[in-house]
PDB file of C-alpha atoms in Angstrom:
ATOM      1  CA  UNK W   1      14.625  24.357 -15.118  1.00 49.00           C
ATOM      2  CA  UNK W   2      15.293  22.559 -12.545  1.00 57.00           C
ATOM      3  CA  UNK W   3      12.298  20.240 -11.879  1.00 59.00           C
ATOM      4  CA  UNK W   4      12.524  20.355  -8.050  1.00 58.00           C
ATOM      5  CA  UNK W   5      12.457  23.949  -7.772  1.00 70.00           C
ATOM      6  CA  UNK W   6       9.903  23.944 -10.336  1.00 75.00           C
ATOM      7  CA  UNK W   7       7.490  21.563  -7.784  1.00 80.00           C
ATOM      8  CA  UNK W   8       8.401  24.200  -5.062  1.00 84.00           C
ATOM      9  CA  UNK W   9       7.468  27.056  -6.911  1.00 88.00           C
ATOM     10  CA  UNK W  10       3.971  24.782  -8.654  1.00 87.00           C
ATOM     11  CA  UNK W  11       3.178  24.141  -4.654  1.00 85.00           C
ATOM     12  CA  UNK W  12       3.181  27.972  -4.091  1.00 90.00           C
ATOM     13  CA  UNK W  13       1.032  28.348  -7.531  1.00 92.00           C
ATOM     14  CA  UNK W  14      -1.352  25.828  -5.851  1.00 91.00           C
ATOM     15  CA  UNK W  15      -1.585  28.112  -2.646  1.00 90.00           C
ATOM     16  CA  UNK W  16      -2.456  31.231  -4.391  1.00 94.00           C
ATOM     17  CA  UNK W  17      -5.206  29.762  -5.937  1.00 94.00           C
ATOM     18  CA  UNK W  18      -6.612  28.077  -2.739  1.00 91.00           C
ATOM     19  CA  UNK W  19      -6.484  31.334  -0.999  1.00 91.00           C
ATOM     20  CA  UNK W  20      -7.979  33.104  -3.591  1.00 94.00           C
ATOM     21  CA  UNK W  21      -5.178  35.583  -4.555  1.00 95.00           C
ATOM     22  CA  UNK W  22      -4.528  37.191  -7.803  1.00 95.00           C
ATOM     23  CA  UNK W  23      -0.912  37.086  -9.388  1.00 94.00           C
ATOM     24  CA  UNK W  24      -1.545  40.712  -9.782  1.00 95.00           C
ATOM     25  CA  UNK W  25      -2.278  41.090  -6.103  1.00 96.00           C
ATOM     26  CA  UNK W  26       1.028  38.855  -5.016  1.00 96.00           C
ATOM     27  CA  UNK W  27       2.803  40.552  -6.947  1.00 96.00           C
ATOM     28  CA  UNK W  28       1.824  44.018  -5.603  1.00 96.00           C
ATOM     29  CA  UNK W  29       2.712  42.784  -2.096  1.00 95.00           C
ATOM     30  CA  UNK W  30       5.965  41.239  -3.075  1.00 93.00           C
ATOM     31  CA  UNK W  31       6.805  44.173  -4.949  1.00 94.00           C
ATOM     32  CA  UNK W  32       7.878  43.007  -8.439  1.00 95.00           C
ATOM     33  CA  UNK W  33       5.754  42.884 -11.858  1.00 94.00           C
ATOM     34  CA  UNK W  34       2.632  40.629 -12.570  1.00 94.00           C
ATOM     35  CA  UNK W  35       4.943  38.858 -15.793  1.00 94.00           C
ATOM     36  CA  UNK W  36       7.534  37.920 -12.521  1.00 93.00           C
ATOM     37  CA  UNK W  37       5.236  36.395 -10.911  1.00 94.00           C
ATOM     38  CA  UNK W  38       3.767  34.221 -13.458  1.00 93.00           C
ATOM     39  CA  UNK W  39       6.974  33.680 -15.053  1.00 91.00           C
ATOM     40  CA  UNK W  40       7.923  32.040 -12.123  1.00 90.00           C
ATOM     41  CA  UNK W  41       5.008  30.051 -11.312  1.00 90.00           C
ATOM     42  CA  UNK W  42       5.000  28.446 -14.763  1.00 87.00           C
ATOM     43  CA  UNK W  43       9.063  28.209 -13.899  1.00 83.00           C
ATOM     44  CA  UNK W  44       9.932  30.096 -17.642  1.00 87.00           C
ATOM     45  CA  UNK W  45      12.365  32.190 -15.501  1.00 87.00           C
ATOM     46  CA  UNK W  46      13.169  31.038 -11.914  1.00 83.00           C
ATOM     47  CA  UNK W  47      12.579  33.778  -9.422  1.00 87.00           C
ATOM     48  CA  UNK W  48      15.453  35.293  -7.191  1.00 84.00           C
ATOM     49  CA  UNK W  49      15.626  33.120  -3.393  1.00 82.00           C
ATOM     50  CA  UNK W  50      14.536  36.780  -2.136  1.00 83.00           C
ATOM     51  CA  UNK W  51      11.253  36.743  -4.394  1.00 89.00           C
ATOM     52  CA  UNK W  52      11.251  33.566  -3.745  1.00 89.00           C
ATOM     53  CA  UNK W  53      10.764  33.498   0.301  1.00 87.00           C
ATOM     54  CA  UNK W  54       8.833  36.676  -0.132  1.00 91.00           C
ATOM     55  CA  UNK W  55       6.025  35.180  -2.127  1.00 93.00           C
ATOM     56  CA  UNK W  56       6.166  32.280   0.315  1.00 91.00           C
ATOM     57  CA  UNK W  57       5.645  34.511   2.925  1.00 90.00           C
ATOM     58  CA  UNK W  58       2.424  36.643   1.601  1.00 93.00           C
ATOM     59  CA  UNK W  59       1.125  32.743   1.161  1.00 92.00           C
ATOM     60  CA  UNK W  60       1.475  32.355   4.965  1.00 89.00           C
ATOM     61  CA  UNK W  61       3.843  29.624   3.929  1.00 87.00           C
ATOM     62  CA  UNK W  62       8.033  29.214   5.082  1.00 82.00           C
ATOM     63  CA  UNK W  63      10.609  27.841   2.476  1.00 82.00           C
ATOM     64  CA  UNK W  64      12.466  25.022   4.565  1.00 78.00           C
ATOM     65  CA  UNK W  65      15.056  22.997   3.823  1.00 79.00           C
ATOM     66  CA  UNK W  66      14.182  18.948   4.071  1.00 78.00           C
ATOM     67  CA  UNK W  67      16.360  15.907   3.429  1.00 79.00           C
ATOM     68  CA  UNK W  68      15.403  14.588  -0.080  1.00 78.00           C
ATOM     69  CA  UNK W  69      13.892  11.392  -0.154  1.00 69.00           C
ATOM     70  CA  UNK W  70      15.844   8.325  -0.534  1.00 51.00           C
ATOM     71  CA  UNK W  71      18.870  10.706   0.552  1.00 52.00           C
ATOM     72  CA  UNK W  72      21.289   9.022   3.301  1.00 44.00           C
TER      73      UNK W  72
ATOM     74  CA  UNK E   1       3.088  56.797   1.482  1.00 45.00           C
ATOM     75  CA  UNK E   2       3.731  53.771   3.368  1.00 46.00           C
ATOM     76  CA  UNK E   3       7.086  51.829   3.310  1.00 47.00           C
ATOM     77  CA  UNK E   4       6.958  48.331   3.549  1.00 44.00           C
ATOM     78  CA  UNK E   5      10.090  46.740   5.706  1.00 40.00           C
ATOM     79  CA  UNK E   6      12.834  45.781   4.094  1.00 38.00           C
ATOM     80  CA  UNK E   7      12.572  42.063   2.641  1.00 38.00           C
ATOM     81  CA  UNK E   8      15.824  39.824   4.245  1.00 40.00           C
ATOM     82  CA  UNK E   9      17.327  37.308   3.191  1.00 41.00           C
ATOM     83  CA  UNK E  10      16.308  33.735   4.037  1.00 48.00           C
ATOM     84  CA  UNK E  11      17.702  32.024   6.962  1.00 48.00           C
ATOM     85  CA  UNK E  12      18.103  29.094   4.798  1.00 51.00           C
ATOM     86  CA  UNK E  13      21.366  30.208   3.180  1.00 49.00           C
ATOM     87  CA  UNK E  14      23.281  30.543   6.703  1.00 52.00           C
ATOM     88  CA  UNK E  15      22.901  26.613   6.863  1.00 74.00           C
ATOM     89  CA  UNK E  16      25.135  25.887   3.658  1.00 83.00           C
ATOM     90  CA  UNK E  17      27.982  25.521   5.274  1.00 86.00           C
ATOM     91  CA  UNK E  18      26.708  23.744   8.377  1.00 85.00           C
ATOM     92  CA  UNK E  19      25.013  21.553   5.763  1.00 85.00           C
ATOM     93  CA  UNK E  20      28.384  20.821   3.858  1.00 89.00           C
ATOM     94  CA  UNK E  21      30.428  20.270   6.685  1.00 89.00           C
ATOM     95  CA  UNK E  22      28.057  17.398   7.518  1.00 87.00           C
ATOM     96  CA  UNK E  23      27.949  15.930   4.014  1.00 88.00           C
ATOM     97  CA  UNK E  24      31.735  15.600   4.516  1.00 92.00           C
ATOM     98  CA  UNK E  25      32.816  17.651   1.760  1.00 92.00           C
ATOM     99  CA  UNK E  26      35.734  20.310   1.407  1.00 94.00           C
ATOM    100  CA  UNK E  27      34.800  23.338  -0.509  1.00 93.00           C
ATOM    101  CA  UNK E  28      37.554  21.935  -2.432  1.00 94.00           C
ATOM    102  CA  UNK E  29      35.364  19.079  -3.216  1.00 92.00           C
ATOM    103  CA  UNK E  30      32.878  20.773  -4.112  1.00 92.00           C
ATOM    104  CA  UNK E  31      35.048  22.040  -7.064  1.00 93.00           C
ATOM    105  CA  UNK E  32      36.651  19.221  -7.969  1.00 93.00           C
ATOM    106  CA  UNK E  33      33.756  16.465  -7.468  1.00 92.00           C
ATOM    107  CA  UNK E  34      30.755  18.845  -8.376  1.00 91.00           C
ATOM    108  CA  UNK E  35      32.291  21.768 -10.393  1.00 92.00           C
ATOM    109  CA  UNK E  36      31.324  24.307  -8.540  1.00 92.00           C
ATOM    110  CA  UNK E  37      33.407  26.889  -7.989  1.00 94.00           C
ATOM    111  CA  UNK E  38      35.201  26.813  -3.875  1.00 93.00           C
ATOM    112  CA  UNK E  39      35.207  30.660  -3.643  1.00 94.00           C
ATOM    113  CA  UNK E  40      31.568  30.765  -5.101  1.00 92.00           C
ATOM    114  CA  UNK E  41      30.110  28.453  -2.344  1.00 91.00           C
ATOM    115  CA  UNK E  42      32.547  29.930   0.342  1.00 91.00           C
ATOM    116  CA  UNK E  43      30.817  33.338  -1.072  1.00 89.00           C
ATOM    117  CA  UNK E  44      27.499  31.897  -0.531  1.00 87.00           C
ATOM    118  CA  UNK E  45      28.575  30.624   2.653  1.00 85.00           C
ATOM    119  CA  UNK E  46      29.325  33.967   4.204  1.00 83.00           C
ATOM    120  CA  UNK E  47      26.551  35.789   2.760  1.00 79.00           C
ATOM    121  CA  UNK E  48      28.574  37.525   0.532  1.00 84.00           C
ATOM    122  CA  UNK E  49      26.489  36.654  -2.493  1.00 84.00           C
ATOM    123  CA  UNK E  50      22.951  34.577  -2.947  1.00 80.00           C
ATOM    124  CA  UNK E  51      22.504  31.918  -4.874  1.00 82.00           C
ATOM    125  CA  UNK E  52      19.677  31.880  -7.326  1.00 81.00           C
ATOM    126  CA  UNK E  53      17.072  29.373  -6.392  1.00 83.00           C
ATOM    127  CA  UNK E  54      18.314  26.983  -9.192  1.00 83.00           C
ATOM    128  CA  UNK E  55      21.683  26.994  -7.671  1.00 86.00           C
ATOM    129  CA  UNK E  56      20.669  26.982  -4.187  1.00 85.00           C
ATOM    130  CA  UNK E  57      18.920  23.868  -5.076  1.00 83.00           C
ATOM    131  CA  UNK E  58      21.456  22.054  -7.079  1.00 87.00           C
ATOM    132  CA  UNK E  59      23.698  22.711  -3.947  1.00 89.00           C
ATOM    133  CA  UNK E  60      20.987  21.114  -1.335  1.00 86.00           C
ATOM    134  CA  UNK E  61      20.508  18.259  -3.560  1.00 87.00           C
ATOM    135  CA  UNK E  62      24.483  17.142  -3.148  1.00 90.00           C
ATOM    136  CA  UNK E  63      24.166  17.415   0.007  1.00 88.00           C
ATOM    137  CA  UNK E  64      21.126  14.970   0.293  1.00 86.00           C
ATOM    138  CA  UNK E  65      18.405  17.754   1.341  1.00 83.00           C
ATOM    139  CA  UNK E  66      15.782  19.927  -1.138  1.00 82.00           C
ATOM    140  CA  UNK E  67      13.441  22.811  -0.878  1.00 82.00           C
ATOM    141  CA  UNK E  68      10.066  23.087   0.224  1.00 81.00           C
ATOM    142  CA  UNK E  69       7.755  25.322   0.909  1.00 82.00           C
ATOM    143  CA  UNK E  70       5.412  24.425   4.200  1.00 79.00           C
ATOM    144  CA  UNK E  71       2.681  26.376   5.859  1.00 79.00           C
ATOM    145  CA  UNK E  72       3.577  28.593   8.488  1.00 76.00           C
ATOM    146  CA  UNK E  73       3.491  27.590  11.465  1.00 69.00           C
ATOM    147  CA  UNK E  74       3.744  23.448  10.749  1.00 69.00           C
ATOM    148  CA  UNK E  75       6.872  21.223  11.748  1.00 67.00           C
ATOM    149  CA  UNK E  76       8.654  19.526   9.141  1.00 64.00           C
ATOM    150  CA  UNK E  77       8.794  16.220   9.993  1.00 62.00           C
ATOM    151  CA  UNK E  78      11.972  14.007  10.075  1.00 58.00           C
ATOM    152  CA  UNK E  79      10.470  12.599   6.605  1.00 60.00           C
ATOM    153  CA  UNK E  80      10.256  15.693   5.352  1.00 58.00           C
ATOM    154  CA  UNK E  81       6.526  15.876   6.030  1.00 63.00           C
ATOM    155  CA  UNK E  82       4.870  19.243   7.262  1.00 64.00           C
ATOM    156  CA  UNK E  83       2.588  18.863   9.375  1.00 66.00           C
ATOM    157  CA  UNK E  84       0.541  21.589  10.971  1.00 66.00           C
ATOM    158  CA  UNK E  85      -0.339  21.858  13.973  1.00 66.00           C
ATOM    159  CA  UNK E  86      -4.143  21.915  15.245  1.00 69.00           C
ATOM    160  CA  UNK E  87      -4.779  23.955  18.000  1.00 68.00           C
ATOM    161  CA  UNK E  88      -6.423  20.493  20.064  1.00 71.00           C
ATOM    162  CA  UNK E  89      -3.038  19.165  19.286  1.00 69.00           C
ATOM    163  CA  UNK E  90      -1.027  22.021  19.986  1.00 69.00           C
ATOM    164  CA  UNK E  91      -2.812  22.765  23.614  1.00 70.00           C
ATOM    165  CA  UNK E  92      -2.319  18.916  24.621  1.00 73.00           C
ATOM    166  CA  UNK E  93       0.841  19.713  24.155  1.00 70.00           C
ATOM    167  CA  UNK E  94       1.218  23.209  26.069  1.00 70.00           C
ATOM    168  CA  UNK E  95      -0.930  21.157  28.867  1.00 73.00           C
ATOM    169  CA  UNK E  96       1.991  18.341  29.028  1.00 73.00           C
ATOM    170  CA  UNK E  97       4.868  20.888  28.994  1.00 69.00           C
ATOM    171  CA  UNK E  98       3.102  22.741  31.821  1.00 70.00           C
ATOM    172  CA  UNK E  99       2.490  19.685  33.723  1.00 72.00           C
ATOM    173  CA  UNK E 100       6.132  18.784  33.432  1.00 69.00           C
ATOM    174  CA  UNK E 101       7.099  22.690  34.703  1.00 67.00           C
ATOM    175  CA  UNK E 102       5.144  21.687  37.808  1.00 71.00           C
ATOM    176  CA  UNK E 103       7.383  18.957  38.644  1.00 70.00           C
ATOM    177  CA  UNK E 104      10.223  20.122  40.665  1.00 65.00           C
ATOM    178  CA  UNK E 105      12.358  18.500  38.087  1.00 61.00           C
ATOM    179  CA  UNK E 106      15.151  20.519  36.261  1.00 59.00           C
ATOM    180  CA  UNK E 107      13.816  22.978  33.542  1.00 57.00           C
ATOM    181  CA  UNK E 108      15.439  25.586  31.396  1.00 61.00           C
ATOM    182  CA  UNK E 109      11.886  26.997  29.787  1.00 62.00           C
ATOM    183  CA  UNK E 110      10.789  30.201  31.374  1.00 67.00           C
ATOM    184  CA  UNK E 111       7.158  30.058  32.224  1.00 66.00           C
ATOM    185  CA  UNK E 112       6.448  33.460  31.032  1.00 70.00           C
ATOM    186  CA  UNK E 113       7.330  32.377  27.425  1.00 69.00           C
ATOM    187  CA  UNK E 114       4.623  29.465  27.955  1.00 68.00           C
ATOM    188  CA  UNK E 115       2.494  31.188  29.173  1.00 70.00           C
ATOM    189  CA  UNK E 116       2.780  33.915  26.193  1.00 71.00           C
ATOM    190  CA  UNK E 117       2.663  31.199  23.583  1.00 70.00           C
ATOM    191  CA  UNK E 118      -1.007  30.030  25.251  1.00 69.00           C
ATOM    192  CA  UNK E 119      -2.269  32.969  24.862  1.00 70.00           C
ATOM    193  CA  UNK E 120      -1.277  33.669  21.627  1.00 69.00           C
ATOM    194  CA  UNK E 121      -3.093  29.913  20.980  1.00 66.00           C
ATOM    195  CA  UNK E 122      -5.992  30.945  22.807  1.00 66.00           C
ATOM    196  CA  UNK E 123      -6.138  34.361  20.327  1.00 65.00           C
ATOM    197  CA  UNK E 124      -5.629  32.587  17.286  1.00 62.00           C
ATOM    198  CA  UNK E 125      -8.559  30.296  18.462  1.00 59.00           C
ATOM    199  CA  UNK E 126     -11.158  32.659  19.048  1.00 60.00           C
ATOM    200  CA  UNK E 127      -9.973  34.863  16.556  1.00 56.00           C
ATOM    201  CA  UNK E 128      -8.702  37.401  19.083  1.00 50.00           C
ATOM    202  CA  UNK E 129      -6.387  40.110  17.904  1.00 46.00           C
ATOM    203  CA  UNK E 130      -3.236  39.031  16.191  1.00 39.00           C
TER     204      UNK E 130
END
């Protein structure tokens, strides 16, 4: 796994729990399975960039793209 | 039963190529420096195909940029910080803009859409109807 993604997608994990939603319940909204859902929090199996945005989304939160630190 | 709207996909993949272009590297150099395939990124290019998010990612990261997820509604920084916007700092903001559109200087923003962006502010504040 790629460990960047894997911050992105521990930042969203983060989020869920500060706004008090169940994996169950994001995954209802996003439409896919609970086991998606965690899978992809805990980055066993990286989500698809649609599930991806999509959970971002229901967390009131954007996926952007930033220059990398140290990057010219 | 009620139908949710159909999920799109992210503006983030229409900026590959945008994103390439300004790293200075040929789709053909992307094959031949990074072995990725040139008709796969040309593919992800047009929108013929998505990346997965690992891919997507090992793309950005050539080209000097990553992924992040920010609250809505923040600007991203030119550090890469988000930072979100409170609504003292947002109206000081409005007021300046509107202080400059009362100038008779040159201006291309429409007043309407100022106004409309206030009062969405204002909502948001007093927890007015979204």
């Amino acid at each position: 796994m790629n460990p960047l993604v894997n911050d992105l997608l521990r930042q969203l994990a983060d989020r869920r729990k500060e706004v008090g939603m169940s994996a169950r319940d994001l995954a209802e909204k996003v439409r896919v399975n609970r086991q998606t859902v965690a899978k992809a929090e805990s980055g066993e199996v990286p989500p698809s960039l649609r599930i991806l945005t999509a959970m971002a989304d229901e967390l009131g939160c954007d996926v952007r793209i930033v220059p990398r630190d140290g990057a010219a | 039963m009620t139908t949710k709207p159909p999920l799109v996909p992210h503006p983030t993949v229409v900026k590959l190529r945008e994103l390439r272009t300004a790293a200075g590297l040929s789709l053909q150099g992307m094959q031949e420096e990074h072995f990725i395939p040139a008709v796969v990124i040309g593919s992800y290019e047009r929108g013929d195909r998505k990346p997965s998010v690992n891919r997507l990612d090992e793309i950005l990261h050539i080209f000097g940029y990553e992924l992040v997820a920010v609250p809505i509604g923040s600007t991203v920084l030119p550090s890469g910080q988000a930072h979100v916007w409170t609504h003292d700092e947002a109206a000081t903001v409005l007021a300046s803009i509107a202080a400059f559109l009362a100038t008779d200087g040159p201006t291309r923003v429409d007043p309407a859409v100022l106004a409309d962006v206030t009062r969405r502010i204002a909502e948001q504040r007093t927890g007015g109807a979204g």
